[in-house]
Amino acid sequence: MKALRLLAVAFAALVAACSPAKREEAASGQPQRTVIRFATDWRAQAEHGGFYQALASGEYAKRGLDVQIVQGGPGVNVPQLLASGAVELGMGSNSFIVMNLAQEGVPVRAVAAFMQKDPQVLLAHPGQGIDSIADLKGRPILLSDASVTAFWVWLKARYGFTDDQVRKYTFNSAPFLADKRVAQQGYVTSEPYTIEKASGMKPQVFLLADEGYPGYATMVLAPDSLIARNPAAVQAFVEASAKGWADYLNGDASAADALIRKDNPEMTQDVLDQARAKLKSYRIVEGDEGAAIGAMSDARWKTFFDMASAQGVYPTTLDYRAAYTLQFTPK
């Protein structure tokens, strides 16, 4: 009897833990949705808008997925979360992160790229004779540690910048505002607006992608084990996310923005609105050539790898194709 009571208690707890939707699915005999925990690279923001749109509009659900967006932030390591099985899918911020996984032999690869243009920019003070990125040669530039091993490699190769220009960037623009000679990194969708809002100064903005920087951004990363075990779920996530991004940019974004503000109460609607406008005006998601949302190509990855390997970041013998698969990208 004691064993039966324990079994009954355990079963009751299990039922209580299930959401009403799950119980309805079980009662109806319909297959339960596949749970996908998707880890982002930062706190909820417009740069994640397409994923929140797909969640809010039911695009994931209608494809049999129960998607949970796991917010990133300082200290969150998406590849580690994937490797440990804490999440099923994750966001790759830039192409260096993806290529590093291939170099380290981590069985995780990019399955889609939802930003054809990396939104990284360099910001400079107006009225300082800075009319192009090349004019920043010799000037101090505020960069994060991660950026020094990423797009800084391309800047040095392209413009002859040197490491003695680097100053530590802690995601605080006060040092930039205090010294007109200093430039700093940022996202085209974020820092230009927040700096102008806080100081009244409109900075010069140079989008690296418009100067030839070849990296993708906002990629979906999937473990090889999930790709092998449930490719249909990966495909469904990519397709739903592509629809979400199209709708977020060109439709009613209010439901997605509400979810973003719920996850990140510090986010304000004016920041979301201007970021969404920048994503559209700079063609960050589809690129200047109007690629299908989520697309990647062998040629683009080769261009990126050739650039990085020529600078000694990766050995020329690295199998860079292990960093990604085109199996799930829009055809």
Short mmCIF file of N, CA, C and O in Angstrom, two decimals, residues 132-232:
data_model
loop_
_atom_site.label_atom_id
_atom_site.label_comp_id
_atom_site.label_asym_id
_atom_site.label_seq_id
_atom_site.Cartn_x
_atom_site.Cartn_y
_atom_site.Cartn_z
N SER A 132 35.89 57.94 -43.14
CA SER A 132 35.84 56.52 -43.49
C SER A 132 36.55 55.73 -42.40
O SER A 132 37.25 56.31 -41.55
N ILE A 133 36.39 54.41 -42.44
CA ILE A 133 37.09 53.57 -41.46
C ILE A 133 38.60 53.75 -41.57
O ILE A 133 39.31 53.77 -40.56
N ALA A 134 39.08 53.91 -42.78
CA ALA A 134 40.53 54.05 -42.98
C ALA A 134 41.10 55.24 -42.20
O ALA A 134 42.27 55.21 -41.78
N ASP A 135 40.29 56.27 -41.99
CA ASP A 135 40.77 57.45 -41.26
C ASP A 135 40.99 57.19 -39.78
O ASP A 135 41.55 58.05 -39.08
N LEU A 136 40.57 56.03 -39.30
CA LEU A 136 40.78 55.69 -37.89
C LEU A 136 42.15 55.08 -37.62
O LEU A 136 42.49 54.80 -36.47
N LYS A 137 42.94 54.89 -38.64
CA LYS A 137 44.27 54.32 -38.44
C LYS A 137 45.08 55.21 -37.50
O LYS A 137 45.17 56.42 -37.68
N GLY A 138 45.66 54.58 -36.47
CA GLY A 138 46.47 55.30 -35.50
C GLY A 138 45.69 55.89 -34.34
O GLY A 138 46.29 56.33 -33.36
N ARG A 139 44.38 55.89 -34.42
CA ARG A 139 43.56 56.45 -33.34
C ARG A 139 43.16 55.35 -32.35
O ARG A 139 43.00 54.20 -32.72
N PRO A 140 42.99 55.70 -31.07
CA PRO A 140 42.55 54.70 -30.08
C PRO A 140 41.12 54.24 -30.38
O PRO A 140 40.26 55.04 -30.74
N ILE A 141 40.90 52.92 -30.25
CA ILE A 141 39.60 52.33 -30.52
C ILE A 141 39.21 51.44 -29.35
O ILE A 141 39.97 50.54 -28.96
N LEU A 142 38.05 51.67 -28.78
CA LEU A 142 37.55 50.88 -27.67
C LEU A 142 36.95 49.58 -28.19
O LEU A 142 35.98 49.59 -28.95
N LEU A 143 37.53 48.45 -27.77
CA LEU A 143 37.10 47.13 -28.22
C LEU A 143 36.98 46.17 -27.03
O LEU A 143 37.80 46.21 -26.11
N SER A 144 35.99 45.30 -27.09
CA SER A 144 35.86 44.25 -26.08
C SER A 144 36.89 43.16 -26.35
O SER A 144 37.45 43.06 -27.46
N ASP A 145 37.14 42.33 -25.34
CA ASP A 145 38.09 41.22 -25.52
C ASP A 145 37.66 40.31 -26.66
O ASP A 145 38.49 39.85 -27.45
N ALA A 146 36.35 40.03 -26.74
CA ALA A 146 35.85 39.14 -27.79
C ALA A 146 36.08 39.74 -29.18
O ALA A 146 36.38 39.02 -30.14
N SER A 147 35.97 41.04 -29.29
CA SER A 147 36.12 41.70 -30.60
C SER A 147 37.56 41.68 -31.08
O SER A 147 37.82 41.65 -32.29
N VAL A 148 38.50 41.71 -30.13
CA VAL A 148 39.92 41.70 -30.51
C VAL A 148 40.27 40.41 -31.24
O VAL A 148 41.14 40.40 -32.13
N THR A 149 39.60 39.33 -30.89
CA THR A 149 39.87 38.05 -31.57
C THR A 149 38.85 37.76 -32.67
O THR A 149 38.81 36.67 -33.20
N ALA A 150 38.04 38.76 -33.00
CA ALA A 150 37.03 38.58 -34.05
C ALA A 150 37.24 39.63 -35.14
O ALA A 150 38.23 39.59 -35.86
N PHE A 151 36.34 40.60 -35.27
CA PHE A 151 36.40 41.50 -36.42
C PHE A 151 37.64 42.40 -36.43
O PHE A 151 38.01 42.94 -37.47
N TRP A 152 38.32 42.54 -35.28
CA TRP A 152 39.58 43.30 -35.26
C TRP A 152 40.61 42.66 -36.19
O TRP A 152 41.43 43.36 -36.80
N VAL A 153 40.56 41.36 -36.31
CA VAL A 153 41.46 40.64 -37.24
C VAL A 153 41.27 41.16 -38.65
O VAL A 153 42.24 41.42 -39.38
N TRP A 154 40.01 41.33 -39.05
CA TRP A 154 39.72 41.83 -40.40
C TRP A 154 40.14 43.29 -40.55
O TRP A 154 40.70 43.69 -41.58
N LEU A 155 39.90 44.09 -39.53
CA LEU A 155 40.27 45.49 -39.60
C LEU A 155 41.78 45.67 -39.77
O LEU A 155 42.24 46.53 -40.54
N LYS A 156 42.55 44.86 -39.06
CA LYS A 156 44.01 44.95 -39.20
C LYS A 156 44.45 44.57 -40.60
O LYS A 156 45.33 45.21 -41.19
N ALA A 157 43.84 43.51 -41.13
CA ALA A 157 44.22 43.06 -42.47
C ALA A 157 43.78 44.06 -43.53
O ALA A 157 44.52 44.30 -44.50
N ARG A 158 42.62 44.65 -43.37
CA ARG A 158 42.06 45.53 -44.39
C ARG A 158 42.66 46.93 -44.36
O ARG A 158 42.93 47.54 -45.40
N TYR A 159 42.88 47.46 -43.15
CA TYR A 159 43.27 48.86 -43.04
C TYR A 159 44.63 49.10 -42.41
O TYR A 159 45.04 50.25 -42.26
N GLY A 160 45.32 48.03 -42.04
CA GLY A 160 46.63 48.20 -41.44
C GLY A 160 46.59 48.72 -40.02
O GLY A 160 47.56 49.30 -39.53
N PHE A 161 45.45 48.52 -39.33
CA PHE A 161 45.37 48.92 -37.93
C PHE A 161 46.35 48.07 -37.11
O PHE A 161 46.71 46.95 -37.50
N THR A 162 46.76 48.60 -35.97
CA THR A 162 47.74 47.91 -35.13
C THR A 162 47.20 47.76 -33.71
O THR A 162 46.34 48.53 -33.26
N ASP A 163 47.71 46.75 -33.01
CA ASP A 163 47.18 46.41 -31.68
C ASP A 163 47.38 47.52 -30.66
O ASP A 163 46.66 47.57 -29.65
N ASP A 164 48.34 48.43 -30.89
CA ASP A 164 48.54 49.50 -29.92
C ASP A 164 47.41 50.53 -29.96
O ASP A 164 47.34 51.42 -29.10
N GLN A 165 46.49 50.40 -30.91
CA GLN A 165 45.32 51.27 -30.95
C GLN A 165 44.22 50.81 -29.99
O GLN A 165 43.32 51.57 -29.66
N VAL A 166 44.28 49.56 -29.57
CA VAL A 166 43.19 48.96 -28.81
C VAL A 166 43.12 49.51 -27.39
O VAL A 166 44.13 49.58 -26.68
N ARG A 167 41.93 49.90 -26.99
CA ARG A 167 41.63 50.27 -25.61
C ARG A 167 40.50 49.38 -25.13
O ARG A 167 39.64 48.99 -25.90
N LYS A 168 40.46 49.10 -23.86
CA LYS A 168 39.47 48.18 -23.29
C LYS A 168 38.07 48.79 -23.34
O LYS A 168 37.85 49.90 -22.86
N TYR A 169 37.13 48.05 -23.91
CA TYR A 169 35.73 48.48 -23.94
C TYR A 169 34.93 47.61 -22.99
O TYR A 169 34.93 46.38 -23.10
N THR A 170 34.25 48.25 -22.05
CA THR A 170 33.47 47.53 -21.04
C THR A 170 31.97 47.76 -21.23
O THR A 170 31.21 47.67 -20.27
N PHE A 171 31.57 48.09 -22.46
CA PHE A 171 30.16 48.34 -22.79
C PHE A 171 29.63 49.56 -22.04
O PHE A 171 28.45 49.65 -21.72
N ASN A 172 30.53 50.49 -21.80
CA ASN A 172 30.21 51.79 -21.22
C ASN A 172 30.80 52.84 -22.16
O ASN A 172 32.00 52.84 -22.42
N SER A 173 29.95 53.73 -22.65
CA SER A 173 30.40 54.70 -23.65
C SER A 173 31.01 55.96 -23.05
O SER A 173 31.39 56.88 -23.79
N ALA A 174 31.12 56.04 -21.74
CA ALA A 174 31.67 57.25 -21.11
C ALA A 174 33.08 57.59 -21.61
O ALA A 174 33.36 58.76 -21.91
N PRO A 175 33.99 56.61 -21.72
CA PRO A 175 35.33 56.97 -22.24
C PRO A 175 35.29 57.51 -23.67
O PRO A 175 36.09 58.39 -24.03
N PHE A 176 34.37 56.99 -24.48
CA PHE A 176 34.21 57.49 -25.84
C PHE A 176 33.73 58.94 -25.83
O PHE A 176 34.26 59.80 -26.54
N LEU A 177 32.74 59.22 -25.02
CA LEU A 177 32.19 60.57 -24.97
C LEU A 177 33.19 61.57 -24.39
O LEU A 177 33.15 62.76 -24.73
N ALA A 178 34.11 61.09 -23.58
CA ALA A 178 35.06 61.98 -22.91
C ALA A 178 36.23 62.39 -23.79
O ALA A 178 36.94 63.36 -23.48
N ASP A 179 36.47 61.69 -24.89
CA ASP A 179 37.66 61.95 -25.71
C ASP A 179 37.26 61.90 -27.19
O ASP A 179 36.93 60.84 -27.72
N LYS A 180 37.33 63.03 -27.86
CA LYS A 180 36.90 63.10 -29.25
C LYS A 180 37.80 62.32 -30.21
O LYS A 180 37.40 62.04 -31.34
N ARG A 181 38.99 61.99 -29.78
CA ARG A 181 39.88 61.22 -30.65
C ARG A 181 39.54 59.73 -30.65
O ARG A 181 39.96 59.00 -31.55
N VAL A 182 38.81 59.29 -29.64
CA VAL A 182 38.55 57.88 -29.45
C VAL A 182 37.37 57.41 -30.31
O VAL A 182 36.36 58.10 -30.43
N ALA A 183 37.53 56.22 -30.88
CA ALA A 183 36.43 55.53 -31.56
C ALA A 183 36.02 54.34 -30.68
O ALA A 183 36.76 53.95 -29.77
N GLN A 184 34.85 53.77 -30.96
CA GLN A 184 34.44 52.60 -30.21
C GLN A 184 33.60 51.68 -31.08
O GLN A 184 33.04 52.08 -32.10
N GLN A 185 33.53 50.43 -30.67
CA GLN A 185 32.69 49.46 -31.34
C GLN A 185 31.24 49.65 -30.93
O GLN A 185 30.93 50.35 -29.98
N GLY A 186 30.34 49.00 -31.66
CA GLY A 186 28.94 49.03 -31.30
C GLY A 186 28.14 48.21 -32.29
O GLY A 186 28.69 47.62 -33.23
N TYR A 187 26.83 48.16 -32.06
CA TYR A 187 25.88 47.58 -33.01
C TYR A 187 25.14 48.73 -33.67
O TYR A 187 24.73 49.68 -32.98
N VAL A 188 24.93 48.65 -34.95
CA VAL A 188 24.24 49.72 -35.67
C VAL A 188 22.84 49.96 -35.10
O VAL A 188 22.31 51.08 -35.18
N THR A 189 22.27 48.94 -34.50
CA THR A 189 20.92 49.01 -33.95
C THR A 189 20.87 49.51 -32.52
O THR A 189 19.78 49.64 -31.96
N SER A 190 21.99 49.79 -31.90
CA SER A 190 21.99 50.08 -30.47
C SER A 190 22.77 51.34 -30.10
O SER A 190 22.19 52.41 -29.86
N GLU A 191 24.10 51.24 -30.07
CA GLU A 191 24.92 52.33 -29.53
C GLU A 191 24.75 53.68 -30.23
O GLU A 191 24.73 54.72 -29.54
N PRO A 192 24.61 53.76 -31.55
CA PRO A 192 24.43 55.09 -32.15
C PRO A 192 23.22 55.82 -31.57
O PRO A 192 23.28 57.03 -31.31
N TYR A 193 22.14 55.09 -31.33
CA TYR A 193 20.93 55.70 -30.80
C TYR A 193 21.09 56.05 -29.32
O TYR A 193 20.74 57.16 -28.90
N THR A 194 21.60 55.11 -28.54
CA THR A 194 21.69 55.36 -27.09
C THR A 194 22.69 56.48 -26.79
O THR A 194 22.49 57.26 -25.86
N ILE A 195 23.77 56.57 -27.58
CA ILE A 195 24.75 57.65 -27.39
C ILE A 195 24.11 59.00 -27.72
O ILE A 195 24.26 59.97 -26.97
N GLU A 196 23.40 59.07 -28.83
CA GLU A 196 22.76 60.33 -29.21
C GLU A 196 21.69 60.71 -28.19
O GLU A 196 21.55 61.89 -27.83
N LYS A 197 20.95 59.73 -27.72
CA LYS A 197 19.89 60.01 -26.74
C LYS A 197 20.47 60.53 -25.43
O LYS A 197 19.90 61.43 -24.80
N ALA A 198 21.61 59.96 -25.02
CA ALA A 198 22.20 60.34 -23.73
C ALA A 198 22.97 61.65 -23.79
O ALA A 198 22.98 62.41 -22.81
N SER A 199 23.61 61.91 -24.93
CA SER A 199 24.53 63.06 -24.99
C SER A 199 24.11 64.16 -25.95
O SER A 199 24.65 65.27 -25.89
N GLY A 200 23.20 63.84 -26.87
CA GLY A 200 22.84 64.81 -27.89
C GLY A 200 23.80 64.84 -29.06
O GLY A 200 23.57 65.55 -30.04
N MET A 201 24.86 64.07 -28.97
CA MET A 201 25.86 64.00 -30.04
C MET A 201 25.55 62.85 -30.99
O MET A 201 25.36 61.72 -30.54
N LYS A 202 25.48 63.15 -32.27
CA LYS A 202 25.21 62.11 -33.26
C LYS A 202 26.53 61.60 -33.82
O LYS A 202 27.21 62.30 -34.56
N PRO A 203 26.92 60.35 -33.47
CA PRO A 203 28.24 59.88 -33.89
C PRO A 203 28.28 59.50 -35.37
O PRO A 203 27.25 59.23 -35.99
N GLN A 204 29.48 59.51 -35.91
CA GLN A 204 29.73 58.93 -37.22
C GLN A 204 29.59 57.42 -37.08
O GLN A 204 30.10 56.83 -36.12
N VAL A 205 28.93 56.77 -38.04
CA VAL A 205 28.66 55.34 -37.96
C VAL A 205 29.20 54.65 -39.21
O VAL A 205 28.84 55.02 -40.33
N PHE A 206 30.05 53.64 -39.00
CA PHE A 206 30.63 52.89 -40.11
C PHE A 206 30.30 51.40 -39.94
O PHE A 206 30.83 50.74 -39.04
N LEU A 207 29.38 50.90 -40.75
CA LEU A 207 28.98 49.49 -40.70
C LEU A 207 30.04 48.65 -41.39
O LEU A 207 30.30 48.82 -42.59
N LEU A 208 30.66 47.73 -40.65
CA LEU A 208 31.75 46.93 -41.23
C LEU A 208 31.29 46.13 -42.44
O LEU A 208 32.04 45.98 -43.40
N ALA A 209 30.08 45.61 -42.38
CA ALA A 209 29.59 44.79 -43.49
C ALA A 209 29.52 45.57 -44.79
O ALA A 209 29.76 45.02 -45.87
N ASP A 210 29.23 46.87 -44.72
CA ASP A 210 29.16 47.69 -45.92
C ASP A 210 30.54 48.04 -46.45
O ASP A 210 30.67 48.62 -47.54
N GLU A 211 31.57 47.72 -45.67
CA GLU A 211 32.95 47.92 -46.12
C GLU A 211 33.60 46.60 -46.55
O GLU A 211 34.81 46.56 -46.79
N GLY A 212 32.81 45.53 -46.58
CA GLY A 212 33.33 44.26 -47.07
C GLY A 212 33.56 43.19 -46.04
O GLY A 212 34.02 42.09 -46.37
N TYR A 213 33.24 43.46 -44.76
CA TYR A 213 33.41 42.42 -43.74
C TYR A 213 32.49 41.25 -44.06
O TYR A 213 31.27 41.43 -44.17
N PRO A 214 33.02 40.02 -44.21
CA PRO A 214 32.23 38.93 -44.80
C PRO A 214 31.46 38.05 -43.82
O PRO A 214 30.85 37.07 -44.24
N GLY A 215 31.48 38.36 -42.54
CA GLY A 215 30.87 37.44 -41.58
C GLY A 215 29.36 37.49 -41.54
O GLY A 215 28.74 38.52 -41.78
N TYR A 216 28.76 36.34 -41.24
CA TYR A 216 27.34 36.26 -40.92
C TYR A 216 27.15 36.64 -39.45
O TYR A 216 28.11 36.70 -38.68
N ALA A 217 25.89 36.82 -39.05
CA ALA A 217 25.58 37.05 -37.64
C ALA A 217 24.23 36.41 -37.32
O ALA A 217 23.48 36.03 -38.21
N THR A 218 23.97 36.28 -36.01
CA THR A 218 22.71 35.71 -35.52
C THR A 218 22.40 34.38 -36.20
O THR A 218 21.37 34.21 -36.84
N MET A 219 23.34 33.47 -36.07
CA MET A 219 23.17 32.13 -36.63
C MET A 219 22.50 31.20 -35.62
O MET A 219 22.64 31.40 -34.41
N VAL A 220 21.79 30.22 -36.12
CA VAL A 220 21.25 29.16 -35.26
C VAL A 220 22.25 28.02 -35.24
O VAL A 220 22.68 27.52 -36.30
N LEU A 221 22.66 27.61 -34.05
CA LEU A 221 23.61 26.53 -33.86
C LEU A 221 22.88 25.28 -33.37
O LEU A 221 22.05 25.36 -32.47
N ALA A 222 23.22 24.15 -33.98
CA ALA A 222 22.58 22.88 -33.61
C ALA A 222 23.64 21.82 -33.38
O ALA A 222 24.58 21.69 -34.18
N PRO A 223 23.52 21.04 -32.32
CA PRO A 223 24.44 19.91 -32.12
C PRO A 223 24.24 18.86 -33.21
O PRO A 223 23.11 18.65 -33.69
N ASP A 224 25.31 18.20 -33.59
CA ASP A 224 25.21 17.13 -34.58
C ASP A 224 24.23 16.05 -34.13
O ASP A 224 23.54 15.44 -34.94
N SER A 225 24.17 15.83 -32.81
CA SER A 225 23.28 14.78 -32.29
C SER A 225 21.82 15.10 -32.58
O SER A 225 21.04 14.22 -32.95
N LEU A 226 21.43 16.37 -32.44
CA LEU A 226 20.06 16.76 -32.73
C LEU A 226 19.78 16.69 -34.23
O LEU A 226 18.71 16.25 -34.66
N ILE A 227 20.75 17.11 -35.04
CA ILE A 227 20.59 17.05 -36.49
C ILE A 227 20.36 15.60 -36.93
O ILE A 227 19.51 15.34 -37.79
N ALA A 228 21.09 14.68 -36.32
CA ALA A 228 20.94 13.27 -36.70
C ALA A 228 19.65 12.67 -36.15
O ALA A 228 18.98 11.89 -36.83
N ARG A 229 19.28 13.07 -34.92
CA ARG A 229 18.14 12.45 -34.24
C ARG A 229 16.80 13.02 -34.70
O ARG A 229 15.82 12.30 -34.85
N ASN A 230 16.77 14.33 -34.94
CA ASN A 230 15.49 14.97 -35.25
C ASN A 230 15.69 16.11 -36.25
O ASN A 230 15.47 17.28 -35.92
N PRO A 231 16.09 15.78 -37.47
CA PRO A 231 16.29 16.84 -38.46
C PRO A 231 15.01 17.61 -38.76
O PRO A 231 15.07 18.80 -39.11
N ALA A 232 13.86 16.96 -38.63
CA ALA A 232 12.60 17.64 -38.90
C ALA A 232 12.38 18.81 -37.94
O ALA A 232 11.85 19.86 -38.32
#
